[in-house]
Coordinates of C-alpha atoms in Angstrom, one line a residue:
M9 CA 60.8 -22.3 138.1
I10 CA 62.3 -21.4 134.5
E11 CA 60.4 -18.2 132.7
P12 CA 59.8 -18.4 130.3
E13 CA 61.4 -18.4 126.4
N14 CA 59.7 -15.0 125.4
H15 CA 59.1 -13.4 128.6
R16 CA 63.1 -13.3 128.6
A17 CA 62.9 -11.9 125.3
Q18 CA 61.2 -9.3 126.4
R19 CA 62.9 -8.0 129.7
F20 CA 66.5 -8.2 127.3
E21 CA 64.3 -5.6 125.0
K22 CA 62.9 -3.2 127.2
K23 CA 66.4 -3.6 128.4
K24 CA 68.2 -2.4 125.2
K25 CA 65.9 0.5 124.6
E26 CA 66.0 2.6 128.4
M27 CA 69.9 1.3 127.3
I28 CA 69.8 3.8 124.4
K29 CA 67.8 5.5 126.3
M30 CA 69.8 6.6 129.3
K31 CA 72.4 7.6 127.1
K32 CA 70.4 9.4 124.7
K33 CA 69.9 11.6 127.3
A34 CA 73.9 11.5 128.5
L35 CA 74.3 12.6 125.4
G36 CA 71.8 15.0 125.7
I37 CA 74.0 16.8 128.5
I38 CA 77.4 16.2 127.3
L39 CA 76.4 17.6 123.9
S40 CA 74.7 20.5 126.5
V41 CA 78.2 21.1 128.7
L42 CA 80.6 21.1 125.4
C43 CA 77.8 24.1 124.4
V44 CA 78.5 26.1 127.7
L45 CA 82.1 25.5 127.6
L46 CA 82.1 27.4 123.8
L47 CA 79.7 30.1 124.8
F48 CA 81.9 30.3 128.1
S49 CA 85.3 29.8 126.0
A50 CA 83.9 32.1 123.0
C51 CA 82.8 34.9 125.7
G52 CA 86.5 35.1 127.1
G53 CA 88.3 35.2 124.1
K54 CA 86.1 38.3 123.4
D55 CA 87.0 40.2 127.0
K56 CA 90.9 39.0 126.4
K57 CA 90.5 40.9 123.3
E58 CA 88.5 43.7 124.6
K59 CA 91.4 43.7 127.6
K60 CA 93.6 43.9 125.0
K61 CA 92.3 46.7 122.8
S62 CA 92.4 48.7 126.9
D63 CA 95.4 47.4 127.3
E64 CA 96.7 48.9 124.0
A65 CA 95.0 52.0 124.0
K66 CA 95.8 52.9 128.2
V67 CA 99.4 52.3 126.5
K68 CA 98.3 54.3 123.0
V69 CA 97.1 57.9 126.0
E70 CA 100.0 56.9 129.0
K71 CA 102.4 57.4 125.6
E72 CA 100.8 60.7 124.5
E73 CA 100.1 62.1 127.5
S74 CA 104.0 61.4 128.3
E75 CA 104.9 62.4 125.4
E76 CA 103.2 66.3 126.2
K77 CA 105.0 66.1 129.2
E78 CA 108.2 66.4 127.5
D79 CA 107.3 69.0 124.8
D80 CA 106.3 71.3 127.8
E81 CA 109.0 70.8 129.7
E82 CA 110.7 71.4 127.0
E83 CA 109.1 73.7 126.2
E84 CA 109.6 75.3 130.4
V85 CA 113.2 75.5 129.3
K86 CA 113.0 79.0 127.9
L87 CA 116.4 80.0 127.6
S88 CA 116.7 83.8 130.5
P89 CA 118.2 86.8 128.4
E90 CA 121.6 86.0 130.1
E91 CA 121.7 83.1 129.0
G92 CA 120.6 84.0 124.7
T93 CA 122.2 84.7 122.1
P94 CA 122.0 89.0 121.6
F95 CA 121.4 89.9 118.1
T96 CA 123.8 90.4 115.9
T97 CA 123.9 91.5 111.8
E98 CA 126.2 93.1 109.1
A99 CA 127.2 97.0 111.1
V100 CA 127.1 98.2 107.5
R101 CA 125.1 97.7 104.3
D102 CA 124.4 99.9 100.7
V103 CA 121.5 99.8 99.4
T104 CA 119.2 101.0 96.1
M105 CA 116.4 103.4 96.6
G106 CA 115.0 104.9 93.6
P107 CA 117.4 107.8 93.3
V108 CA 119.8 106.8 96.5
T109 CA 122.3 104.2 97.9
V110 CA 121.2 104.2 101.7
H111 CA 123.8 103.0 103.6
C112 CA 122.7 101.9 106.9
Q113 CA 125.0 101.3 109.5
W114 CA 123.6 99.2 112.6
I115 CA 125.0 101.2 116.0
P116 CA 125.2 98.4 118.9
F117 CA 124.4 99.0 122.3
E118 CA 127.2 98.6 124.5
S119 CA 125.1 96.0 126.6
P120 CA 120.7 94.1 124.4
Y121 CA 118.7 96.0 125.0
I122 CA 115.8 94.3 126.0
V123 CA 111.9 94.9 126.0
D124 CA 109.1 93.8 126.8
D125 CA 106.3 96.2 124.3
I126 CA 107.6 95.5 121.1
F127 CA 105.1 98.3 119.3
S128 CA 107.3 100.9 122.2
G129 CA 110.5 102.0 121.3
R130 CA 110.5 105.5 120.9
V131 CA 113.4 107.8 119.4
A132 CA 114.6 111.3 119.5
A133 CA 117.5 113.3 118.5
A134 CA 119.7 116.2 118.6
G135 CA 123.1 117.0 119.0
D136 CA 125.1 114.9 120.3
R137 CA 121.8 113.1 122.6
V138 CA 120.2 110.6 121.7
W139 CA 116.4 109.2 123.4
I140 CA 115.5 106.3 123.7
L141 CA 111.4 105.7 125.3
A142 CA 110.8 101.9 125.9
D143 CA 108.6 100.1 128.3
G144 CA 107.8 103.0 129.7
K145 CA 111.3 103.8 131.2
L146 CA 113.3 107.2 128.9
K147 CA 116.7 106.7 128.6
E148 CA 119.6 109.2 127.8
Y149 CA 122.6 108.8 125.7
Q150 CA 125.6 110.6 124.3
Y151 CA 125.8 109.3 120.4
A152 CA 129.2 109.7 118.8
N153 CA 131.2 107.8 116.6
D154 CA 128.7 105.4 115.2
A155 CA 127.8 104.3 118.5
V156 CA 126.0 105.6 121.4
T157 CA 127.2 104.9 125.6
F158 CA 124.1 105.4 128.1
V159 CA 124.0 108.4 130.3
K160 CA 121.5 108.5 132.5
D161 CA 117.5 107.6 133.3
I162 CA 115.5 110.1 133.4
P163 CA 112.9 109.7 135.6
I164 CA 108.9 111.0 133.8
G165 CA 106.2 109.0 135.7
D166 CA 103.6 105.6 133.5
G167 CA 101.8 106.2 130.2
Y168 CA 104.2 108.8 128.7
S169 CA 104.3 106.8 125.1
E170 CA 106.1 109.2 122.4
I171 CA 109.3 111.5 122.7
T172 CA 110.4 114.1 120.2
A173 CA 113.4 116.7 120.1
D174 CA 113.6 120.2 118.4
E175 CA 117.2 121.4 117.8
A176 CA 118.1 123.3 120.1
G177 CA 118.0 119.8 122.4
N178 CA 114.7 120.2 123.7
L179 CA 113.2 117.9 124.2
Y180 CA 109.7 116.7 124.4
V181 CA 107.5 114.0 126.4
S182 CA 103.0 113.4 125.6
S183 CA 101.1 110.1 126.3
K184 CA 97.8 109.6 125.1
L185 CA 96.7 109.3 128.8
S186 CA 94.7 112.5 129.4
N187 CA 95.3 112.8 132.8
N188 CA 98.9 113.3 132.0
A189 CA 100.8 115.9 131.2
F190 CA 102.7 116.9 128.2
L191 CA 106.3 118.1 129.0
R192 CA 109.4 119.3 127.9
I193 CA 113.3 118.4 128.9
K194 CA 114.7 121.5 129.1
D195 CA 118.2 121.9 130.1
G196 CA 117.7 118.5 132.4
N197 CA 114.5 120.4 133.5
I198 CA 111.1 119.1 133.3
E199 CA 108.3 121.3 132.6
E200 CA 104.2 121.1 132.3
L201 CA 103.2 122.5 129.5
A202 CA 100.3 121.4 129.5
K203 CA 97.7 118.6 130.2
G204 CA 95.1 116.9 128.4
I205 CA 96.5 117.3 124.7
G206 CA 97.2 113.9 124.0
P207 CA 100.1 112.5 122.0
V208 CA 102.8 115.4 120.5
K209 CA 104.7 115.8 117.3
M210 CA 106.9 117.9 117.1
Q211 CA 108.8 119.7 114.5
R212 CA 112.3 120.7 114.8
S213 CA 111.7 124.0 115.3
G214 CA 110.1 123.3 118.5
N215 CA 107.2 126.3 118.1
V216 CA 104.7 123.6 116.6
G217 CA 103.5 120.1 117.0
I218 CA 100.2 118.3 116.0
S219 CA 98.2 116.5 118.2
A220 CA 95.3 113.5 117.4
L221 CA 93.9 112.4 120.5
F222 CA 90.6 112.3 118.9
D223 CA 89.9 116.2 116.5
I224 CA 93.6 117.1 114.6
K225 CA 95.2 120.1 116.5
K226 CA 97.6 122.4 116.3
I227 CA 100.1 122.7 119.1
V228 CA 102.0 125.6 119.7
V229 CA 104.5 126.2 122.0
A230 CA 105.4 129.7 123.1
D231 CA 106.7 130.7 127.4
G232 CA 106.8 127.3 128.6
T233 CA 102.9 127.0 128.0
A234 CA 101.5 124.9 124.8
T235 CA 98.2 125.3 123.2
A236 CA 95.6 123.2 121.7
Q237 CA 94.3 125.0 118.5
D238 CA 91.9 123.7 116.6
W239 CA 93.4 122.8 112.6
M240 CA 92.8 121.0 109.0
P241 CA 89.3 119.0 109.3
Q242 CA 88.5 115.9 110.6
E243 CA 88.3 113.8 106.7
Y244 CA 88.4 109.9 108.7
D245 CA 86.2 107.9 111.5
I246 CA 89.9 107.2 112.9
I247 CA 92.6 109.4 112.6
S248 CA 95.8 106.2 112.0
T249 CA 98.4 108.9 111.7
A250 CA 98.8 112.3 113.3
L251 CA 103.3 113.3 112.4
I252 CA 104.9 117.1 111.3
S253 CA 108.6 117.7 109.4
E254 CA 109.6 121.8 108.7
N255 CA 107.3 122.5 105.9
Y256 CA 104.3 119.2 106.5
A257 CA 101.5 117.9 108.9
Y258 CA 100.6 114.7 107.5
I259 CA 97.0 113.3 108.5
G260 CA 96.2 109.1 107.8
G261 CA 93.3 106.8 107.8
R262 CA 91.0 104.8 105.6
S263 CA 89.1 106.4 102.6
E264 CA 85.8 105.1 102.2
E265 CA 86.3 106.6 98.6
L266 CA 89.2 104.4 97.7
D267 CA 88.6 102.1 100.5
A268 CA 91.6 101.5 101.1
Y269 CA 94.6 103.8 104.3
I270 CA 95.9 107.6 102.6
V271 CA 97.7 110.2 104.1
K272 CA 97.6 113.8 103.2
A273 CA 99.7 116.6 103.6
Y274 CA 99.0 120.2 104.4
D275 CA 100.8 123.4 105.1
M276 CA 101.4 125.3 108.5
E277 CA 97.4 126.9 107.6
G278 CA 96.1 123.8 106.9
N279 CA 96.1 123.6 103.1
H280 CA 95.9 120.7 101.2
L281 CA 98.8 120.5 99.1
L282 CA 99.5 115.9 98.8
T283 CA 98.1 112.3 98.9
F284 CA 99.9 109.8 99.5
G285 CA 98.9 106.8 98.2
E286 CA 95.7 108.5 96.1
K287 CA 95.9 105.3 93.1
G288 CA 94.2 102.8 96.1
K289 CA 94.4 98.9 97.2
D290 CA 95.7 98.4 93.4
G291 CA 97.4 101.0 92.9
D292 CA 101.3 101.1 92.7
D293 CA 101.8 103.8 95.3
W294 CA 99.2 101.3 97.5
I295 CA 100.8 102.0 101.7
A296 CA 98.8 100.3 104.7
Y297 CA 100.0 102.4 107.3
V298 CA 102.8 105.1 107.4
S299 CA 104.4 105.7 110.8
Q300 CA 106.7 108.3 110.2
M301 CA 107.2 110.6 107.7
M302 CA 109.9 113.2 106.9
E303 CA 111.5 116.0 104.0
I304 CA 114.2 114.8 102.3
P305 CA 116.1 116.0 99.4
E306 CA 114.6 114.4 97.1
G307 CA 111.5 114.1 98.4
F308 CA 109.8 112.5 101.1
F309 CA 110.6 109.5 103.3
G310 CA 108.8 107.0 105.6
I311 CA 108.3 104.6 106.6
D312 CA 105.2 101.8 106.3
A313 CA 104.7 99.7 110.0
N314 CA 102.6 97.3 108.9
M315 CA 104.1 96.0 105.5
R316 CA 107.7 97.1 106.7
D317 CA 108.3 98.6 104.0
L318 CA 110.7 101.4 103.7
Y319 CA 109.4 104.2 100.8
I320 CA 111.3 107.9 99.3
W321 CA 108.4 109.7 97.2
G322 CA 108.6 111.8 95.3
P323 CA 107.9 115.9 95.5
D324 CA 104.4 115.7 93.8
A325 CA 104.5 112.4 95.8
S326 CA 104.4 109.7 93.3
V327 CA 107.5 106.8 93.8
L328 CA 110.7 106.9 93.3
G329 CA 111.8 103.7 95.7
S330 CA 111.4 100.9 98.2
V331 CA 112.8 98.7 100.8
E332 CA 111.7 96.0 102.2
A333 CA 112.8 96.0 106.1
P334 CA 115.5 92.7 106.4
D335 CA 116.6 93.6 103.6
L336 CA 117.8 97.2 104.6
F337 CA 118.5 95.7 108.3
G338 CA 119.4 92.3 108.3
A339 CA 116.4 92.0 111.0
R340 CA 114.0 88.9 110.2
Y341 CA 110.8 90.8 110.9
A342 CA 111.4 93.1 113.5
W343 CA 108.4 95.8 114.1
I344 CA 109.6 99.6 112.5
A345 CA 109.3 101.1 116.2
G346 CA 111.0 104.9 115.8
A347 CA 112.6 107.7 113.2
A348 CA 114.3 110.3 114.3
K349 CA 116.0 113.0 111.4
Q350 CA 119.2 113.9 112.8
D351 CA 121.2 116.9 112.0
D352 CA 123.0 116.4 109.4
G353 CA 119.8 115.1 107.9
S354 CA 120.7 111.2 108.5
I355 CA 117.9 110.1 110.4
L356 CA 118.0 107.2 113.3
V357 CA 115.5 103.7 112.9
A358 CA 114.6 102.0 116.2
L359 CA 113.8 98.0 115.8
T360 CA 112.6 95.9 117.8
Q361 CA 113.5 92.1 117.1
D362 CA 113.1 88.5 118.7
R363 CA 116.0 86.6 118.8
D364 CA 116.8 83.5 117.1
D365 CA 116.7 81.7 120.7
D366 CA 113.5 84.0 121.4
S367 CA 115.9 84.2 125.4
A368 CA 114.0 88.3 124.5
T369 CA 112.9 90.6 122.8
E370 CA 115.8 93.3 121.8
L371 CA 116.1 97.5 120.1
L372 CA 118.6 97.8 117.6
L373 CA 119.3 101.1 116.5
Y374 CA 120.5 102.1 112.8
R375 CA 121.5 105.3 111.4
L376 CA 120.4 106.4 107.7
S377 CA 122.5 108.2 105.1
G378 CA 123.2 108.8 102.1
F379 CA 119.7 111.2 100.8

């Protein structure tokens, strides 16, 4: 039986529509797959970028840690005092301070004097003897021909911080610790003069000294004992300076009126005679902290330890001249730890100075003359 022509045409048209429908469906599936692939590819690219960034950051951190480790290793490789280069400078310098040409002589030790505490260096002198107290250890030297030769260690116990000597060659050793005795070393013997007196600076006469642990006291030494007597009134909240010379006692602290540090000079009866730094913080005589004061023919010699300046004042406390420590001593930024007058009127000065290679801190000794 032959299929009618119209039936065959209808069936062909139906099949054609089904094929078109299947093609559209297949195309939709293909497009969906492509979208998924594209999305996956995009995500994968992003992950790769993130991973690359993460890897780069990790490498950067590892590099920084490596550099820090190298820096730490370099810091750890510190030279010992024996491996380092000792301090050296010109043997002699002449510097003008007002009316005086100061002759500065560097006095090297036989071997570098290494210290731990830069503030601890003290010096005392009498005759041909020089004593150094640093890091709590007391050493005696012989001074001759602008050189010092080690003589001996002197055992004094712990906690001592100040030394002064009188013209007879007696050495006085004191401490801020109240339970430490005030000592006198006489003819090689160590004597206990008193307890609870505090740090003492003695006159070169050896009869009178000054202490200002809490209150200002006159220290009188007689018959192998020392007694503390009330002296001038307490004018400062904190006493920063308490020194003594042949004819004056010096007390320094912050003046409320001037809003500045000053030093007042008194006679042995406690009468106020002079004021150093009385023009205040804006004056040409301004000082920060005076650690040493001595009488010289021109008036007074003093050291401003905080500013590393040395001064000559006239008899009326006016500034005649000054010099910065590096210009006088040839030391970069030394702490001026102590000073002592010798029998001939010259002055020994002890400094502490870090070496340029940081291998150690040295105590340095200089002699100033020309006053």
